[in-house]
Tab-separated table of N, CA and C in Angstrom:
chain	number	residue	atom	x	y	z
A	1	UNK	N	-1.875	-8.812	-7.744
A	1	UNK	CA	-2.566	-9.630	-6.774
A	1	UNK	C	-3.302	-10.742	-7.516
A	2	UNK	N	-3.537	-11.699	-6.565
A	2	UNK	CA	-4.241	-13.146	-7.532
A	2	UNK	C	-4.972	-12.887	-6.770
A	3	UNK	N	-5.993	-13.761	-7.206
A	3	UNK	CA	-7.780	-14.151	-6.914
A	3	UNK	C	-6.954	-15.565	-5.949
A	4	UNK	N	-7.768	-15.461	-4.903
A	4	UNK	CA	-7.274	-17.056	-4.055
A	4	UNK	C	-8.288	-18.463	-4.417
A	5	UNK	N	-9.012	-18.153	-4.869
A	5	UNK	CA	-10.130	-19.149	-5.337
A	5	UNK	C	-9.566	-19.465	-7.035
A	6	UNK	N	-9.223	-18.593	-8.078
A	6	UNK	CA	-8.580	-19.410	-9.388
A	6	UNK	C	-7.586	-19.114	-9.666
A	7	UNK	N	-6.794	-17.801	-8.973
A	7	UNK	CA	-5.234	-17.658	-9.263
A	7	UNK	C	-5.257	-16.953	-9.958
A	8	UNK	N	-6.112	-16.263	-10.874
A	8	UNK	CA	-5.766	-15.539	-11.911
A	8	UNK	C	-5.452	-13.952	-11.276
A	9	UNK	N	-4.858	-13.519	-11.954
A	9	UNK	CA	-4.740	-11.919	-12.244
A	9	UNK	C	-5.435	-10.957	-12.298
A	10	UNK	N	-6.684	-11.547	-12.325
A	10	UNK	CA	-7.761	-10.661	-12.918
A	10	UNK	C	-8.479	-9.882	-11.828
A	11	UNK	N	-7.599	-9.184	-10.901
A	11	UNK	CA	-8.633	-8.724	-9.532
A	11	UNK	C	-8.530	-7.243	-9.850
A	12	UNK	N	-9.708	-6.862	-9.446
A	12	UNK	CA	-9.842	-5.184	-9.495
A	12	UNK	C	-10.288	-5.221	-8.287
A	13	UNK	N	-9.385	-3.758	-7.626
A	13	UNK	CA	-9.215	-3.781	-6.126
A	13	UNK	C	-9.958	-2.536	-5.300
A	14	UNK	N	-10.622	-2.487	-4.695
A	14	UNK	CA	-11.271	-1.257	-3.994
A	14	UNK	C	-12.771	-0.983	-4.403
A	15	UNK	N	-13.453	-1.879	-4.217
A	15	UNK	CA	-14.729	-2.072	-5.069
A	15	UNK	C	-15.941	-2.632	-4.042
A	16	UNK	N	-17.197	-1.738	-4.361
A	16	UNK	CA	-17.894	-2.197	-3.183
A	16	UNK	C	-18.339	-3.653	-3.403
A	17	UNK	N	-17.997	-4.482	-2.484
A	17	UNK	CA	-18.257	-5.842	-2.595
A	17	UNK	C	-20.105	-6.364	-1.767
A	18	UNK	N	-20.566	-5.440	-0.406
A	18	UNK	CA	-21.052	-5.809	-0.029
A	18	UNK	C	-21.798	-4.402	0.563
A	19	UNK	N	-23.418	-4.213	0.860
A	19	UNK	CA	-23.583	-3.225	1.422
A	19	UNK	C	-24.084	-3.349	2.944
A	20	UNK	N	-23.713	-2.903	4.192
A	20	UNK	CA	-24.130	-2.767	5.148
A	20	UNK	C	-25.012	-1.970	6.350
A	21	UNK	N	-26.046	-2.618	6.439
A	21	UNK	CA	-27.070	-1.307	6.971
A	21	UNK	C	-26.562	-1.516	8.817
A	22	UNK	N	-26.326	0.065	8.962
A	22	UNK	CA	-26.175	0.247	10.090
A	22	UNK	C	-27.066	1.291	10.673
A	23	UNK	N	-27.755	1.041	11.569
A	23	UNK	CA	-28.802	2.039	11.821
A	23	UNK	C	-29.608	3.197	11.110
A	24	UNK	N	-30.151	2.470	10.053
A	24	UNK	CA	-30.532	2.952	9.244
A	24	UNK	C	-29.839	3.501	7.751
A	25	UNK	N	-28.349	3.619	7.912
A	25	UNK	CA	-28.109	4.432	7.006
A	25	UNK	C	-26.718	3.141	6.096
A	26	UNK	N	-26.857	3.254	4.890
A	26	UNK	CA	-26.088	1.848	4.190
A	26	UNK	C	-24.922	2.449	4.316
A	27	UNK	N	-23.577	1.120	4.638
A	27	UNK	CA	-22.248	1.794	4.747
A	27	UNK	C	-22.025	0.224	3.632
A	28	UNK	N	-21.253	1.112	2.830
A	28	UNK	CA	-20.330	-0.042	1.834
A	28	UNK	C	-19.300	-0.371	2.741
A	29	UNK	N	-19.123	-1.589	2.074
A	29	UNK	CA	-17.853	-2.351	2.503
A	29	UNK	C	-17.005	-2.720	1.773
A	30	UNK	N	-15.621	-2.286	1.462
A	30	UNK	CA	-14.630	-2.206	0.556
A	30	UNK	C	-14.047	-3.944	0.370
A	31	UNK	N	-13.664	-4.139	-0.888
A	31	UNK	CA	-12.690	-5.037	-0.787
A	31	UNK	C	-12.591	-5.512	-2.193
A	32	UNK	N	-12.184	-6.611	-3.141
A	32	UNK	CA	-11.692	-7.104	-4.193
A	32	UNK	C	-12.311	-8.000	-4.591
A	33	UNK	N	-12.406	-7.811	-5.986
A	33	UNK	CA	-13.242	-8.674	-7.333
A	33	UNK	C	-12.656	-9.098	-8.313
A	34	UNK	N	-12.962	-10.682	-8.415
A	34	UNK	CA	-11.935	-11.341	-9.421
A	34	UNK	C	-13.115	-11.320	-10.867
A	35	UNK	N	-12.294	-10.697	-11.669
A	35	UNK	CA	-12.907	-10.715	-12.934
A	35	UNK	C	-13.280	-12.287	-13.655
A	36	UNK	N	-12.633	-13.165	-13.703
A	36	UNK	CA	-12.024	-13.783	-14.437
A	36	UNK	C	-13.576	-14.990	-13.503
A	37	UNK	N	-13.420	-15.096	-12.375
A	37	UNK	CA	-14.851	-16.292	-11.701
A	37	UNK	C	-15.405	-15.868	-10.687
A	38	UNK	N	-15.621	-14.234	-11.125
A	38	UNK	CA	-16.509	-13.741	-10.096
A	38	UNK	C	-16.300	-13.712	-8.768
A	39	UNK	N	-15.873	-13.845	-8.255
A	39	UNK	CA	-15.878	-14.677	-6.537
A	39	UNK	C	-15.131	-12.987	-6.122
A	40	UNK	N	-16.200	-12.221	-4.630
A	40	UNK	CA	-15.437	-11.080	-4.159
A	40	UNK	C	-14.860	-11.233	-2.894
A	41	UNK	N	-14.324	-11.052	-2.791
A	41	UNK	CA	-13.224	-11.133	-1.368
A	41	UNK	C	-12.479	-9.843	-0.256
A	42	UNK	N	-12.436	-10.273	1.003
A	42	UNK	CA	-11.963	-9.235	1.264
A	42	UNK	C	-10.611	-9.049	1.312
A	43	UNK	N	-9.991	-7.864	2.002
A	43	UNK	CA	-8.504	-7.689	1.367
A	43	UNK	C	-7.481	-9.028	2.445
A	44	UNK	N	-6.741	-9.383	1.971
A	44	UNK	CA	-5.311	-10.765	2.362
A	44	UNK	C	-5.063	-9.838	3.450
A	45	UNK	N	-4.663	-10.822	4.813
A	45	UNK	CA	-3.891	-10.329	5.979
A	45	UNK	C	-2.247	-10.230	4.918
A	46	UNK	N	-1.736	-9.190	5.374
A	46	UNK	CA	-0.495	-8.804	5.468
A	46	UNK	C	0.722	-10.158	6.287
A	47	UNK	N	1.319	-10.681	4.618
A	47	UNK	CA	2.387	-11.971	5.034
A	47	UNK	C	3.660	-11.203	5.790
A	48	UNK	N	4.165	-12.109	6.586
A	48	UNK	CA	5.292	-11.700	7.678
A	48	UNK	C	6.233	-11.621	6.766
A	49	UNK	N	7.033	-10.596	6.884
A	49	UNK	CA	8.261	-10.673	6.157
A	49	UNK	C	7.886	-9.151	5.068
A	50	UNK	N	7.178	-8.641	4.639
A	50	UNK	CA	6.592	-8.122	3.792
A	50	UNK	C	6.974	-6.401	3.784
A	51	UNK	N	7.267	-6.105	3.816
A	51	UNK	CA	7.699	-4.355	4.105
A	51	UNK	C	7.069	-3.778	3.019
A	52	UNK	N	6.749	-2.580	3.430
A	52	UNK	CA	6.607	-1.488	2.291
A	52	UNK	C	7.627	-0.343	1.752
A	53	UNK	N	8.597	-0.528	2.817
A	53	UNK	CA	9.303	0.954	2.578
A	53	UNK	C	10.645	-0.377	1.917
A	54	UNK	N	11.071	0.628	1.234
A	54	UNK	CA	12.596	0.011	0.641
A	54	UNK	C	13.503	1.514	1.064
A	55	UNK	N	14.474	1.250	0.885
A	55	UNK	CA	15.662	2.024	1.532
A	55	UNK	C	17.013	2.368	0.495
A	56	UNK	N	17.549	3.193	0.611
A	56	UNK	CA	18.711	3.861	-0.268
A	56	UNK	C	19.631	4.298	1.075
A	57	UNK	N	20.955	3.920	0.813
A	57	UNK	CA	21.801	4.933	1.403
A	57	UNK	C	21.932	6.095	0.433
A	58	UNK	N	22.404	7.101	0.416
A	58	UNK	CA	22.793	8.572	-0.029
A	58	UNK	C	23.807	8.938	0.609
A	59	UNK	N	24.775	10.183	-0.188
A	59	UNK	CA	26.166	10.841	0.687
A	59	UNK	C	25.779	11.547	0.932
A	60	UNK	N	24.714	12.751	-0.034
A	60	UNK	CA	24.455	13.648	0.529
A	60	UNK	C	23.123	14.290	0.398
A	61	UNK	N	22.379	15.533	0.586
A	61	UNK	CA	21.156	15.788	0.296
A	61	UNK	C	21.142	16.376	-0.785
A	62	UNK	N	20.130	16.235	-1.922
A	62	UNK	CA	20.443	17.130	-3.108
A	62	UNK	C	19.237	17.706	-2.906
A	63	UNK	N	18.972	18.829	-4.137
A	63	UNK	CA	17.635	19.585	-4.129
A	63	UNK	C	16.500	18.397	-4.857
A	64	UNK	N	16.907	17.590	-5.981
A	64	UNK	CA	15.577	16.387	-6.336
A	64	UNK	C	15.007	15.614	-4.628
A	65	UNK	N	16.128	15.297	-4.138
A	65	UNK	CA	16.025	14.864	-2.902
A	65	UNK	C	15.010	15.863	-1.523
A	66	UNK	N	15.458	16.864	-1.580
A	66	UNK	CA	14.828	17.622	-0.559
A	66	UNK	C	13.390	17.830	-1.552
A	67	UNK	N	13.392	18.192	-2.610
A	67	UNK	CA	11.901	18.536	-3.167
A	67	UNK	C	10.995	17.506	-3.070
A	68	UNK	N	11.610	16.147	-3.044
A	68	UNK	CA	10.465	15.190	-2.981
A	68	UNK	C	10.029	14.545	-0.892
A	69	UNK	N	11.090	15.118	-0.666
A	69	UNK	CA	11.106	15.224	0.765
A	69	UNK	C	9.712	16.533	1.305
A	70	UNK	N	9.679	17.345	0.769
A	70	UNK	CA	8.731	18.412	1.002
A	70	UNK	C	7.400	17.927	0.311
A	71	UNK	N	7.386	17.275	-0.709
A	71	UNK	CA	6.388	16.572	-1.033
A	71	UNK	C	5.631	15.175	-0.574
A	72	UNK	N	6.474	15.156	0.476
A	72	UNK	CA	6.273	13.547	0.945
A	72	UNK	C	6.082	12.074	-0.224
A	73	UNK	N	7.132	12.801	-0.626
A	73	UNK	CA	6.950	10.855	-1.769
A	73	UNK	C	8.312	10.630	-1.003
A	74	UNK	N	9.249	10.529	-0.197
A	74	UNK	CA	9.868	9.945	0.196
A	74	UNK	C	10.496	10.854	1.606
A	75	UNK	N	10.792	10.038	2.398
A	75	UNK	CA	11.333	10.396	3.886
A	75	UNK	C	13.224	9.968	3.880
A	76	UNK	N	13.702	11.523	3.801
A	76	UNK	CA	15.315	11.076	4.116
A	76	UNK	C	15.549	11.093	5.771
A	77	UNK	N	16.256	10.536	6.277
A	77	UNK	CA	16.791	10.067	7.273
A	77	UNK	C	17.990	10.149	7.404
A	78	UNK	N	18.908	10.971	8.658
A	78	UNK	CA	19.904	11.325	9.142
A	78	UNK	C	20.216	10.245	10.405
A	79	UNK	N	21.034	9.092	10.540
A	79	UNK	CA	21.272	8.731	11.393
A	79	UNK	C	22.654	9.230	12.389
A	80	UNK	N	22.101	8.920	13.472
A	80	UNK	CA	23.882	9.562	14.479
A	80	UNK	C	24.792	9.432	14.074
A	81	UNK	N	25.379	8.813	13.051
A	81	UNK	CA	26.317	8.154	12.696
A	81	UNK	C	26.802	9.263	11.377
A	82	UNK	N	25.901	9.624	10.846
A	82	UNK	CA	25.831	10.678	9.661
A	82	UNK	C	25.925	10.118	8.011
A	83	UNK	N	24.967	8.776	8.769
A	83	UNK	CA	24.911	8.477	7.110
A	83	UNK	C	23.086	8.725	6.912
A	84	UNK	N	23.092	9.294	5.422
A	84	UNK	CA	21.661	9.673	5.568
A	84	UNK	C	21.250	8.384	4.374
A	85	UNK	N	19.926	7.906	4.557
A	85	UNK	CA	19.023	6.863	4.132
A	85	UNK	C	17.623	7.665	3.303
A	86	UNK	N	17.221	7.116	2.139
A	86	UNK	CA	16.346	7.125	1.426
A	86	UNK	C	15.125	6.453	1.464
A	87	UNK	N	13.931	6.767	2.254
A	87	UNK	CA	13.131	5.631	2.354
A	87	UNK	C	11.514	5.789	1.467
A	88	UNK	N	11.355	4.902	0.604
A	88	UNK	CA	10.284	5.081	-0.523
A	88	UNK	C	9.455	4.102	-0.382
């Protein structure tokens, strides 16, 4: 991620930027700090076009496949058609 104010690289992400008193009791407010000219920001709207999941076809199910399926690091998918998809 870049800093939108100098471009650099230098952002460390998930950092209390700001504190907020709400009826008495302080709630942090999350968001991103550019190392490099200071300046904290909150997190970028999400650009159109942008996905998170990427996709695999597969022939078939294997056990690496089903184990990480039970672990949820990835979701296989059986379509009607009977081709199954990899989604990470």
């Amino acid at each position: 991620m870049r800093c939108p104010r100098c471009g650099r690289q230098a952002v460390v992400g998930h950092v209390t930027i700001r504190w907020l008193q709400v009826r008495g009791s302080l709630l942090p407010e999350r968001g991103y700090y550019c190392t490099a000219c200071g300046h904290a920001f909150d997190e970028p709207a999400p650009r159109r076009g942008d996905f998170a999941f990427r996709s695999v076809r597969v022939d078939a199910m294997s056990d690496a496949l089903r184990r990480l399926q039970e672990n949820a690091d990835v979701v296989v998918i059986r379509h009607k058609s009977g081709v199954r998809e990899v989604l990470y």
